[in-house]
PDB file of C-alpha atoms in Angstrom:
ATOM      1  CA  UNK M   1      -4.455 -16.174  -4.648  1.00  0.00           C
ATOM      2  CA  UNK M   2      -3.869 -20.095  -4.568  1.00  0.00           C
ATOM      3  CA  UNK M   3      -1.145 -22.187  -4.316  1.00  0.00           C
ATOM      4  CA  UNK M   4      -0.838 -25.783  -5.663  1.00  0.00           C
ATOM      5  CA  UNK M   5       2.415 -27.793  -5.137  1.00  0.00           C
ATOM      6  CA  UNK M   6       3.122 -31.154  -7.501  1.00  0.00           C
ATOM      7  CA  UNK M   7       2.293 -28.375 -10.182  1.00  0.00           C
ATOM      8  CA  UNK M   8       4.619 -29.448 -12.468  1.00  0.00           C
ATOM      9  CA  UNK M   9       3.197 -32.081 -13.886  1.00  0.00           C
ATOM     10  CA  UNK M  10      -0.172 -34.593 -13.864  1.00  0.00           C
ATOM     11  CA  UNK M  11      -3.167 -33.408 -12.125  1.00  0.00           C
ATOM     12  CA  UNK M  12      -1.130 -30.778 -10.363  1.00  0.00           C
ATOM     13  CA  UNK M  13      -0.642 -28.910 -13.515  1.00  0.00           C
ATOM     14  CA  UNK M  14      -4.462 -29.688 -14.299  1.00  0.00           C
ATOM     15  CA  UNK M  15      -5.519 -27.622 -11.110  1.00  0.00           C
ATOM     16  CA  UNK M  16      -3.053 -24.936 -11.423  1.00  0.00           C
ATOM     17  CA  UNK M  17      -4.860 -24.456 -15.499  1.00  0.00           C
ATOM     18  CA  UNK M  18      -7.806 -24.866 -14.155  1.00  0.00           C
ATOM     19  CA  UNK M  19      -7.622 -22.063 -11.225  1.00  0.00           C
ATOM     20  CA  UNK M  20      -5.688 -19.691 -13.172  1.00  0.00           C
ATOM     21  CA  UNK M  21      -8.392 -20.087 -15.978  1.00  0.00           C
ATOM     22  CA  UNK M  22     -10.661 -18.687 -13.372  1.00  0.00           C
ATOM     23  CA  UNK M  23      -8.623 -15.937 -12.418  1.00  0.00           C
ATOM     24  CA  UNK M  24      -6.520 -16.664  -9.621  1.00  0.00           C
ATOM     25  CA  UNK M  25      -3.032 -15.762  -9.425  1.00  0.00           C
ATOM     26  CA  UNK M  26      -1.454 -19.237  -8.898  1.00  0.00           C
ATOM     27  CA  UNK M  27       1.717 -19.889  -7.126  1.00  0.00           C
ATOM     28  CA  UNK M  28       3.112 -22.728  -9.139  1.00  0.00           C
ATOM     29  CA  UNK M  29       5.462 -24.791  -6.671  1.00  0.00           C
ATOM     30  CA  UNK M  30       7.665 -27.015  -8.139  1.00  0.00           C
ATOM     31  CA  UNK M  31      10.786 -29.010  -6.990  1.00  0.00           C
ATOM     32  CA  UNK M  32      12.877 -26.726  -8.443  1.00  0.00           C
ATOM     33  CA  UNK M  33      12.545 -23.158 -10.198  1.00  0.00           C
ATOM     34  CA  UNK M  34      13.351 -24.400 -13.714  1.00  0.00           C
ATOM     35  CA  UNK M  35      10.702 -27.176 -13.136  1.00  0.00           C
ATOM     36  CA  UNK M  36       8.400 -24.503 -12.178  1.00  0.00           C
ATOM     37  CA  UNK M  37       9.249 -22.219 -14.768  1.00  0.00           C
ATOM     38  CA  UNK M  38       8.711 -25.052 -17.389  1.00  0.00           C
ATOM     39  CA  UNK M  39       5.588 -25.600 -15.793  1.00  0.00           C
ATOM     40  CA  UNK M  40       4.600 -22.049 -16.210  1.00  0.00           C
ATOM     41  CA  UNK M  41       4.941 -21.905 -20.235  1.00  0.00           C
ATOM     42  CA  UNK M  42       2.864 -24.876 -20.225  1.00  0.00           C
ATOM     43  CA  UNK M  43      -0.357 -23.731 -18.667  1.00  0.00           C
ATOM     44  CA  UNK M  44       0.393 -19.973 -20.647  1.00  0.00           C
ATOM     45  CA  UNK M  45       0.165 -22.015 -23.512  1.00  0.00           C
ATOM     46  CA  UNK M  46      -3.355 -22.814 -22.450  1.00  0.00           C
ATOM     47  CA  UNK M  47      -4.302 -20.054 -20.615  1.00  0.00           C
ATOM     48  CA  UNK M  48      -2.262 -17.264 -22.486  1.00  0.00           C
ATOM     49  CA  UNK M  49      -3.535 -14.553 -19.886  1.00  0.00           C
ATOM     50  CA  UNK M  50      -2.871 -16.473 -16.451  1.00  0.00           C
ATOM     51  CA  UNK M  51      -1.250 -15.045 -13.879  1.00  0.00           C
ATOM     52  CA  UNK M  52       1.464 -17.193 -12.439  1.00  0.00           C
ATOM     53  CA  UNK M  53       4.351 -17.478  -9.667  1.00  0.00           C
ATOM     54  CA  UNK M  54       6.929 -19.916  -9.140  1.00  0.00           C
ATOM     55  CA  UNK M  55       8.264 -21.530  -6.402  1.00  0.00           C
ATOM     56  CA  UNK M  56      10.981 -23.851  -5.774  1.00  0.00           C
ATOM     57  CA  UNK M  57      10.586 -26.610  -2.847  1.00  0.00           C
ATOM     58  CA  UNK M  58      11.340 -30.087  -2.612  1.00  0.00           C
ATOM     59  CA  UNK M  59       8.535 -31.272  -0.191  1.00  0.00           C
ATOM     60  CA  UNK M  60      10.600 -34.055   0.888  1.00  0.00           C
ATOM     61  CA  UNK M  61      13.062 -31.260   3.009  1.00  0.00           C
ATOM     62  CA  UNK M  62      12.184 -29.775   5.842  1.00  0.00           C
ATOM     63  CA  UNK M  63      14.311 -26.887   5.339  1.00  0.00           C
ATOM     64  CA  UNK M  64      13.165 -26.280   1.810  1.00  0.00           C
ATOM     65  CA  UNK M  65       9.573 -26.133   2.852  1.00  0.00           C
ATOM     66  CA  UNK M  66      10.272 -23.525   5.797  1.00  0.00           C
ATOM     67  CA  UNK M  67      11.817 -21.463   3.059  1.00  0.00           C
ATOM     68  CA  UNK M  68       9.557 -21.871   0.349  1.00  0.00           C
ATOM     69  CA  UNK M  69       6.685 -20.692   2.716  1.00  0.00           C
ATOM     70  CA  UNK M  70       9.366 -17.653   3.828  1.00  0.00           C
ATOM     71  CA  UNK M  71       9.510 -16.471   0.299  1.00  0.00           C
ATOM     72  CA  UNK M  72       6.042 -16.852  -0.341  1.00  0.00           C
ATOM     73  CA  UNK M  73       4.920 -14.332   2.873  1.00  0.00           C
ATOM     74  CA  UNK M  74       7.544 -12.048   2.028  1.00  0.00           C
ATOM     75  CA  UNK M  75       5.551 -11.734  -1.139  1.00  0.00           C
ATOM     76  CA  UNK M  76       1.691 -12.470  -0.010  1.00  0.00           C
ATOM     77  CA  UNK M  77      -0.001 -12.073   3.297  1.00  0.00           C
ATOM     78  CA  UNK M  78      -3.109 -14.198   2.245  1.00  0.00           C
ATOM     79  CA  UNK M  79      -3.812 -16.666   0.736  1.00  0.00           C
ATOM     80  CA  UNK M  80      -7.122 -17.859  -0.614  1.00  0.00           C
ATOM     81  CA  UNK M  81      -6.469 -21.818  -1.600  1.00  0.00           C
ATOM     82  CA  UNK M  82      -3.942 -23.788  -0.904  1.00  0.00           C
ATOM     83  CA  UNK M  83      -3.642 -27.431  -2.803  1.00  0.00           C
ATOM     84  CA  UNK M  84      -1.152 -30.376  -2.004  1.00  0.00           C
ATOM     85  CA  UNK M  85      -0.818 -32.192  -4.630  1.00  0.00           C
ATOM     86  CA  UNK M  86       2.775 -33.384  -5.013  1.00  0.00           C
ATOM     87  CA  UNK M  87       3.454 -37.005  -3.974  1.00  0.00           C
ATOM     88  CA  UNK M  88       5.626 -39.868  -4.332  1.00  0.00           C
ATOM     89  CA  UNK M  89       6.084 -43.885  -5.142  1.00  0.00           C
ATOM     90  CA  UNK M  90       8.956 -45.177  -4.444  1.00  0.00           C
ATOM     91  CA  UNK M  91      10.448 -48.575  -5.279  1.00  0.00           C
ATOM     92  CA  UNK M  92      12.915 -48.327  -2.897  1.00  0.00           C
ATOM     93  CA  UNK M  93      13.479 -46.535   0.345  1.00  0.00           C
ATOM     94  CA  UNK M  94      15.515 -43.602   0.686  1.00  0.00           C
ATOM     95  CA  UNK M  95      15.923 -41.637   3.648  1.00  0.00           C
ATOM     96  CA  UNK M  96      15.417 -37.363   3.648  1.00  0.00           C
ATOM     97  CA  UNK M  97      18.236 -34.952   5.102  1.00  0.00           C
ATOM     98  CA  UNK M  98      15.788 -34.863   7.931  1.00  0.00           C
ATOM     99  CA  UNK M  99      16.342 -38.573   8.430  1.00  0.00           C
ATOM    100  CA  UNK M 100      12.960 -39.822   7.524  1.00  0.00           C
ATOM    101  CA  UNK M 101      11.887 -41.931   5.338  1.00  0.00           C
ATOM    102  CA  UNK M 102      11.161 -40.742   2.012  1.00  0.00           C
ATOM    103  CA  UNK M 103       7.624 -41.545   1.288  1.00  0.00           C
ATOM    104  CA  UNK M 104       6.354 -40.859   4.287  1.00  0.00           C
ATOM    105  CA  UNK M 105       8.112 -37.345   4.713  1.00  0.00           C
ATOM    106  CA  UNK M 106       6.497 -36.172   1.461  1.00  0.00           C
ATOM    107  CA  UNK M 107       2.930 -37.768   1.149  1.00  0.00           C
ATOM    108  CA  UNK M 108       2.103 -36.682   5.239  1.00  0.00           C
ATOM    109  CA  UNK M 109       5.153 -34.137   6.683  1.00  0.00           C
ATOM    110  CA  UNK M 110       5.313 -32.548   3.410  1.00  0.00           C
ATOM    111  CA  UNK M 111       1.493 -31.649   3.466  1.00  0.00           C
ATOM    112  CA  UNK M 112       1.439 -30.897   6.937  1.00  0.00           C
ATOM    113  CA  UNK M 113       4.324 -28.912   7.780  1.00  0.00           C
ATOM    114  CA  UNK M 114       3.650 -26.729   4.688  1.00  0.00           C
ATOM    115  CA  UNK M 115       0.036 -26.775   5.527  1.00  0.00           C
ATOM    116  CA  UNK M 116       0.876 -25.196   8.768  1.00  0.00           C
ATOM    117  CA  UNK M 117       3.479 -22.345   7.893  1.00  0.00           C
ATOM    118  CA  UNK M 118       0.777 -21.053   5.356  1.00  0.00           C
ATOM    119  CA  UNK M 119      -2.178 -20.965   8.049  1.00  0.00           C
ATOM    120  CA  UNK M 120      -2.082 -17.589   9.022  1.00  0.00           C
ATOM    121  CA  UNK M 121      -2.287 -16.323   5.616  1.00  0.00           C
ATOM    122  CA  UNK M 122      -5.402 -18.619   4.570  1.00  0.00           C
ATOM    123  CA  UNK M 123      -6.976 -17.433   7.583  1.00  0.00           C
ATOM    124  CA  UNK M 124      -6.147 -13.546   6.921  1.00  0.00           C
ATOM    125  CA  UNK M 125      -7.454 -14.344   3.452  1.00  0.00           C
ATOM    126  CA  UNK M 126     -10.727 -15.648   4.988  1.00  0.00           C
ATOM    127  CA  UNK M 127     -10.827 -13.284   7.495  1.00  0.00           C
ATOM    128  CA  UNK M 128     -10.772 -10.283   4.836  1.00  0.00           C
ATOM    129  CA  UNK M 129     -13.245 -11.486   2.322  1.00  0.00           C
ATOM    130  CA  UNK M 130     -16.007 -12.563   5.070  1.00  0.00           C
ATOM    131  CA  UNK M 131     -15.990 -15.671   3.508  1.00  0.00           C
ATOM    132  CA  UNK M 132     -13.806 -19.301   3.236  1.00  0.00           C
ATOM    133  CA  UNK M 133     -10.323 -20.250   2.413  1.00  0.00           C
ATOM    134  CA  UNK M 134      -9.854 -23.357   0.880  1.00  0.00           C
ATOM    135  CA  UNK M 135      -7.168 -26.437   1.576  1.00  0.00           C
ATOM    136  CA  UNK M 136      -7.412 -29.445  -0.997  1.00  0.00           C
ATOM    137  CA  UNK M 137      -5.371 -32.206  -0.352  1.00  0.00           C
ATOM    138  CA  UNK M 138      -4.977 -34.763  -2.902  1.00  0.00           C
ATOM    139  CA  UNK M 139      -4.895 -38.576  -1.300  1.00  0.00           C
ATOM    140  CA  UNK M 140      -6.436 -41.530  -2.144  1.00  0.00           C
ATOM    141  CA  UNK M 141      -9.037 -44.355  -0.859  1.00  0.00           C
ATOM    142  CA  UNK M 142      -6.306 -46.013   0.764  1.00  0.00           C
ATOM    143  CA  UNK M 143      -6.163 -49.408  -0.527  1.00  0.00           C
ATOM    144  CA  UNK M 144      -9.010 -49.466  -2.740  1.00  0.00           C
ATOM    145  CA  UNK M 145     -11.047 -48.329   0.583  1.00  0.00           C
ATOM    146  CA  UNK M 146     -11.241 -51.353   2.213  1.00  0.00           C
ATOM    147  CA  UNK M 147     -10.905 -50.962   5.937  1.00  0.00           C
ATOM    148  CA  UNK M 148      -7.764 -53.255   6.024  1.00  0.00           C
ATOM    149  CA  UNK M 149      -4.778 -50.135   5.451  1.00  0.00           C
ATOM    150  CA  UNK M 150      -3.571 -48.849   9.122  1.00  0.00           C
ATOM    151  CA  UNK M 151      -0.832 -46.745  10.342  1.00  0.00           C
ATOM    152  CA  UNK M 152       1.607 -48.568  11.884  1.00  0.00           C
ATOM    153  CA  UNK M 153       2.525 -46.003  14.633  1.00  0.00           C
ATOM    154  CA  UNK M 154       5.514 -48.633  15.684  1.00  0.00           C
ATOM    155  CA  UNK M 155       6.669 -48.140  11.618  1.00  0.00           C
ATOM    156  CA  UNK M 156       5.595 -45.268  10.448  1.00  0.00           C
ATOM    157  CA  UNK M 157       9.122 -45.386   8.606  1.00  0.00           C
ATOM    158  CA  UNK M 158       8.406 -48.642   6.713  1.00  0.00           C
ATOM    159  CA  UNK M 159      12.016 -49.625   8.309  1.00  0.00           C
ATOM    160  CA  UNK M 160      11.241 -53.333   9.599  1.00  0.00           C
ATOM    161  CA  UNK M 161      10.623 -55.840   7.183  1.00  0.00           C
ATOM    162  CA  UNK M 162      10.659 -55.367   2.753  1.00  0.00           C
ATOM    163  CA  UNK M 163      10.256 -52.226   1.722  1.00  0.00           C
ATOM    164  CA  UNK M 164       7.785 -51.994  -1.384  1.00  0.00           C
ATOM    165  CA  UNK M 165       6.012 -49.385  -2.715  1.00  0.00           C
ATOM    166  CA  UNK M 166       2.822 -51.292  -1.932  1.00  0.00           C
ATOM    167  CA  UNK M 167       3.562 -51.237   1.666  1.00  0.00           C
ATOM    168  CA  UNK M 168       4.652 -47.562   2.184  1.00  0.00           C
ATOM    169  CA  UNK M 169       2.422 -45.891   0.014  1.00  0.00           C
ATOM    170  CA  UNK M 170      -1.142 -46.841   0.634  1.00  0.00           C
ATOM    171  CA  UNK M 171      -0.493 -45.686   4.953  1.00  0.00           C
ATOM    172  CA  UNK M 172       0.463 -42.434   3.692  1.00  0.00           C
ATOM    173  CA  UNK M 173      -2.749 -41.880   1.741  1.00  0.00           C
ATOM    174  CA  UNK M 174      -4.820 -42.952   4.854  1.00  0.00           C
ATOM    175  CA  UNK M 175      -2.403 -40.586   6.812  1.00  0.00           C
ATOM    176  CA  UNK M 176      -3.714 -37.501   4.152  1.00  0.00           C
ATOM    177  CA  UNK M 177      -7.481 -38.169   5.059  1.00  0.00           C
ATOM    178  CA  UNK M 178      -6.637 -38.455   9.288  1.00  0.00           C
ATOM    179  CA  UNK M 179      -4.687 -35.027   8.930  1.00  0.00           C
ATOM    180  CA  UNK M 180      -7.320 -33.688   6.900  1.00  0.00           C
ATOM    181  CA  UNK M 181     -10.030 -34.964   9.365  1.00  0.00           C
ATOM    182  CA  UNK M 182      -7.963 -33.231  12.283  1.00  0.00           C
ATOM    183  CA  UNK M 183      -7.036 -29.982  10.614  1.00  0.00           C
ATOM    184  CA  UNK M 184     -10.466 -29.640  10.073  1.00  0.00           C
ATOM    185  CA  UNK M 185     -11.381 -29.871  14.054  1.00  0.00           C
ATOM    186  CA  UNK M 186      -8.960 -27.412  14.648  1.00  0.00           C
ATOM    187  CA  UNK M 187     -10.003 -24.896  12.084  1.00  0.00           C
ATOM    188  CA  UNK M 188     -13.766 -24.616  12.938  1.00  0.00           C
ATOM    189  CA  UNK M 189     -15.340 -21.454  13.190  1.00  0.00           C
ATOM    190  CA  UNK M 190     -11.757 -19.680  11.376  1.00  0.00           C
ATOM    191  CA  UNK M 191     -13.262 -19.374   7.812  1.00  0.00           C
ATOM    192  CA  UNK M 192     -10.619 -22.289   6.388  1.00  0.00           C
ATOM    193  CA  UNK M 193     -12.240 -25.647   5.338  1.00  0.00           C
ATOM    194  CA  UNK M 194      -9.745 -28.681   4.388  1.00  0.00           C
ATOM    195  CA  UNK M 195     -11.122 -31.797   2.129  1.00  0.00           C
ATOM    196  CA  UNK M 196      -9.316 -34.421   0.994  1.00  0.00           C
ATOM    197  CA  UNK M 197      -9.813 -35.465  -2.887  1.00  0.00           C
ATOM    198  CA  UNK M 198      -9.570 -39.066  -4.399  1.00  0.00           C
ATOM    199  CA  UNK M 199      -8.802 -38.369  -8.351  1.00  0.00           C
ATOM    200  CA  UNK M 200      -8.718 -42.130  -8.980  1.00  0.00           C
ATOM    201  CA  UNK M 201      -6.065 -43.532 -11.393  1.00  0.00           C
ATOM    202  CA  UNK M 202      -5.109 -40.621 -13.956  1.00  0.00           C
ATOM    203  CA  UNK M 203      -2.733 -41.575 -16.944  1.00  0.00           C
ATOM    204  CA  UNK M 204       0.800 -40.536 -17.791  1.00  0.00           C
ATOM    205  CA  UNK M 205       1.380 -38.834 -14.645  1.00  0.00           C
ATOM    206  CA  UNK M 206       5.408 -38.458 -13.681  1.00  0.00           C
ATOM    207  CA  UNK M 207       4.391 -39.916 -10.195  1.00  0.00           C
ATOM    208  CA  UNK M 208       4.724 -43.563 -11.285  1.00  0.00           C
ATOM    209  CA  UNK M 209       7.853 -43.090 -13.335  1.00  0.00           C
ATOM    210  CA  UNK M 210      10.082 -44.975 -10.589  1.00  0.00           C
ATOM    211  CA  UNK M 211       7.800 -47.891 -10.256  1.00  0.00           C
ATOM    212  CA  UNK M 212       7.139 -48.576 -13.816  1.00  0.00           C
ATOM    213  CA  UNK M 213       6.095 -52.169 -14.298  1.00  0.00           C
ATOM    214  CA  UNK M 214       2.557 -53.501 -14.473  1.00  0.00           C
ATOM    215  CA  UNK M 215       0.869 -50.597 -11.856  1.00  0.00           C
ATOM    216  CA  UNK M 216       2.418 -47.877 -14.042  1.00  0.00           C
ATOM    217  CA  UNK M 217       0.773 -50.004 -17.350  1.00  0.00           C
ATOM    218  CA  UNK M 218      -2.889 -50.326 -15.942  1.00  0.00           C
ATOM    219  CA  UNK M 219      -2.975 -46.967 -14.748  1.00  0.00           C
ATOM    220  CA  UNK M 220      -1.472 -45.355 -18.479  1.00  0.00           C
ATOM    221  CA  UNK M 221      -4.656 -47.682 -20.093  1.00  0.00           C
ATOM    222  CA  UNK M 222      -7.127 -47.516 -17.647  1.00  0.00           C
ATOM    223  CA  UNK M 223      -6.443 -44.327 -16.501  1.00  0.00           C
ATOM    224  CA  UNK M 224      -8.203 -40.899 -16.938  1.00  0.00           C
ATOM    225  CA  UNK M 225      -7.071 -37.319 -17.742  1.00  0.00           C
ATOM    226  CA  UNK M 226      -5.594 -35.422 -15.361  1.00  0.00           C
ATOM    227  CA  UNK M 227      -7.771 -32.792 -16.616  1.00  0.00           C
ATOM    228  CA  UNK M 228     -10.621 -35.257 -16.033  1.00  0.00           C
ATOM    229  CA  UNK M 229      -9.074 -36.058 -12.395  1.00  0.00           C
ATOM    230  CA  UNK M 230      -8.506 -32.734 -11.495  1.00  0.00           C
ATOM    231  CA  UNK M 231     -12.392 -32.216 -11.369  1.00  0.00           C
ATOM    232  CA  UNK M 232     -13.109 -32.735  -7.661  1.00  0.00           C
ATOM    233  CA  UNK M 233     -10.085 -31.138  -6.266  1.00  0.00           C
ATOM    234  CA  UNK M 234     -10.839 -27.615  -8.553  1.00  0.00           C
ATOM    235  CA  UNK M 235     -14.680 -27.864  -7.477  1.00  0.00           C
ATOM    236  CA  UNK M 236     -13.791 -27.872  -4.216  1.00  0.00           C
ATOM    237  CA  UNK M 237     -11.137 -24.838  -4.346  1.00  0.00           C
ATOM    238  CA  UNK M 238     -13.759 -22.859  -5.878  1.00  0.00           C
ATOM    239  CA  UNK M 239     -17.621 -23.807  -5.731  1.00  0.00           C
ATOM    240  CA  UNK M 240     -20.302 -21.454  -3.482  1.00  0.00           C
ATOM    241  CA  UNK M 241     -21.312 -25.352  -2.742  1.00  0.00           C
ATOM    242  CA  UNK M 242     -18.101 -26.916  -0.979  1.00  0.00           C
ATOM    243  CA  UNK M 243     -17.682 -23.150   1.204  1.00  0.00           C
ATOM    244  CA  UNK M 244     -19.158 -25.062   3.796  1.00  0.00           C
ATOM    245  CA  UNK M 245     -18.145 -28.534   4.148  1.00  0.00           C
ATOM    246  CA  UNK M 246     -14.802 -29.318   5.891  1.00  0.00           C
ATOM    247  CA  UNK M 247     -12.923 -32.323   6.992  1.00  0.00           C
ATOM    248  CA  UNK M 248     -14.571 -35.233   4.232  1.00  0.00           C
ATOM    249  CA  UNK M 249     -13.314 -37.183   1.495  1.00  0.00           C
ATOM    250  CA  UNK M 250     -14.758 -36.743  -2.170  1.00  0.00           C
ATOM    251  CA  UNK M 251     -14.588 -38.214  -5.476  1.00  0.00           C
ATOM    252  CA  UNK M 252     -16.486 -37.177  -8.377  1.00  0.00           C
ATOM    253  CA  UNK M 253     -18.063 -34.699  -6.100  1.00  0.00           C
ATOM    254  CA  UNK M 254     -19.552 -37.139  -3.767  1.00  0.00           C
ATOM    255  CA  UNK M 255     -18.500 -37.705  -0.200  1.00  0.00           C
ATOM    256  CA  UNK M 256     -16.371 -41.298  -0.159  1.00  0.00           C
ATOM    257  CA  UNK M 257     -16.411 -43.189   3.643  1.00  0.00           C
ATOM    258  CA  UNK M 258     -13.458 -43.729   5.592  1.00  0.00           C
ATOM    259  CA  UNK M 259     -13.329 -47.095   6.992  1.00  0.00           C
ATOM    260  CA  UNK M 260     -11.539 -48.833   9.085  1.00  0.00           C
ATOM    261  CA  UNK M 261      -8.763 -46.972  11.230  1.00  0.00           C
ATOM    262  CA  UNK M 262      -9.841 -44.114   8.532  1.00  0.00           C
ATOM    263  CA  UNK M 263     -13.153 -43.263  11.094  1.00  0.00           C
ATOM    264  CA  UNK M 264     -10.646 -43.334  14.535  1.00  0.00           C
ATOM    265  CA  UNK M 265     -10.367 -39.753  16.363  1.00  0.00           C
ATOM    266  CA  UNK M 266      -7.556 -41.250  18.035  1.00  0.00           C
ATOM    267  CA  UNK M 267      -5.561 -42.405  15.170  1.00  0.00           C
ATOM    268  CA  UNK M 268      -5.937 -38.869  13.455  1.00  0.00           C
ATOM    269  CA  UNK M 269      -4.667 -37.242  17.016  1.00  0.00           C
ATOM    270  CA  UNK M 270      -2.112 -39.513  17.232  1.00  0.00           C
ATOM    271  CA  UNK M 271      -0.766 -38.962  13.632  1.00  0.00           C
ATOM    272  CA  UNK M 272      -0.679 -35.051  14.132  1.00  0.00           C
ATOM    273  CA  UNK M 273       1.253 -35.372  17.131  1.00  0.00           C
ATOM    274  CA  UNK M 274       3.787 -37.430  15.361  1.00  0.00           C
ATOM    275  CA  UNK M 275       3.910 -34.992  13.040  1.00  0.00           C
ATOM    276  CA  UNK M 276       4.593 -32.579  15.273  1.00  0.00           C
ATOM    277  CA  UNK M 277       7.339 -34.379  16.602  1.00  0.00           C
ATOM    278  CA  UNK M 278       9.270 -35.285  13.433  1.00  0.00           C
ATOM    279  CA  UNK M 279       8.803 -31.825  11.930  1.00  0.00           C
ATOM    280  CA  UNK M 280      10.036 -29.874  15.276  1.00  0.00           C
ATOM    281  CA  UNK M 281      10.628 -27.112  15.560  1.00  0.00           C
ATOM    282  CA  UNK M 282       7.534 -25.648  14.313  1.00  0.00           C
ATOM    283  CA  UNK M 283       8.738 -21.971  16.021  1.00  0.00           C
ATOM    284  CA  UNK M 284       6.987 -18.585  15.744  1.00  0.00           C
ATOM    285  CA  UNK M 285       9.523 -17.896  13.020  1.00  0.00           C
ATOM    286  CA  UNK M 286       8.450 -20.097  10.981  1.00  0.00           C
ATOM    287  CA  UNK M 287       5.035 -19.384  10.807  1.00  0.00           C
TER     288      UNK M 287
END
């Protein structure tokens, strides 16, 4: 059983092919059921015999994630693999029912808030086969990787100062690889591993439809498949050879660094506790 959100297009639809092309039953989460359903007939059309679920949730609402991972228990007690791969660029800010600002509550709250409401059932799943669950998280190397992107704790809203795309976006990929880095302390020795995947650019994905301009260009020509991009994230959902390994950042199925703030224990502690905080309550009920 696996789960991918951001399945409704780009490299989100890629993995969902690819898993249900192995066999899983794949829960395809889109922001809405019609986008899911469309979805759906997409990846039938390539895998005529796949066995697919949708699911409606806007990962920029809190309240649509806590019920999106209600409707999915009420179906499923385990859960085998569980991918985030839904995102967004924005080119300007907006600001979520929760009161947060957009970007940031879907890139890093969206990832771990549903992350954590589907724990239990990764770790039954684990549990139950003697084996591993696996949690992919697509992000990026923030900034091209250079050590220069931080988190301003202070602005972790991107309220002071211009807004751009530019300077919202690459924080919340460097926030993916610190929660990754922490969920993965906090899951040793409970059969779940967590990696964090950098597809690189991947052409005519819906992602960049806001920003357009000359980004949205370069990445269209220079880009690759998402098929192509979707490589590393479906290896490690599924390979005897990533069961192991936990906490990392890959690309073409080679560990990438983290530099900079990207290597801080502190930072990654930090972050999780302000997630904590801006996605309260985080009851029994909801898990």
């Amino acid at each position: 059983m696996a789960l991918v959100t951001g399945a409704t297009g780009g490299i989100g639809t890629a993995i969902a092919t690819a898993l249900a092309r192995e066999g899983a039953t794949v829960v395809v989460v889109g922001r809405s059921k019609a986008r899911a359903d469309d979805a759906i007939r997409d990846i039938r059309a390539v895998v005529p015999a796949a066995k697919l679920e949708p699911l409606a949730c806007d990962l920029s609402v809190q309240a649509s994630i806590r019920w999106a991972a209600r409707e999915f228990l009420s179906r499923h007690d385990k859960l085998d693999v569980l991918v985030n791969a839904a995102g967004v660029f924005r080119k300007e800010r907006h600001v979520t029912p929760d009161g947060l600002e957009l970007t940031f509550a879907t890139n890093v709250i969206g990832y771990f808030l549903l992350t954590n409401l589907l724990l239990d059932a990764l770790k039954r799943a684990a549990a139950d086969t003697s084996g591993t669950s696996r949690i992919v998280n697509i992000a990026s190397k923030y900034s091209g990787g250079f050590s220069t992107t931080k988190l301003d704790f202070d602005d972790l809203q991107t309220a002071k100062g211009t807004y751009s795309f530019l300077r919202s976006t690459p924080p919340t990929m460097l926030g993916r690889i610190l929660f990754t880095q922490e969920l993965a302390e906090r899951l040793r020795g409970t059969g779940v591993v967590v990696n964090a995947v950098h597809p690189g650019l991947v052409k005519h994905t819906t992602l960049l439809h806001d920003v357009g301009g000359a980004f949205r260009w370069m990445t269209n020509t220079f880009g690759k498949s998402a098929e192509k991009g979707a490589d590393t994230a479906v290896w490690l959902a599924t390979s005897p050879e990533a069961e192991t390994v936990s906490g990392k950042l890959w690309a073409n199925r080679k560990e990438l660094p983290t530099p900079g703030m990207g290597s801080d224990p502190d930072a990654r502690k930090r972050l999780w506790d302000e997630c904590v905080r801006l996605s309260e309550p985080l009851s029994e009920a909801d898990q």
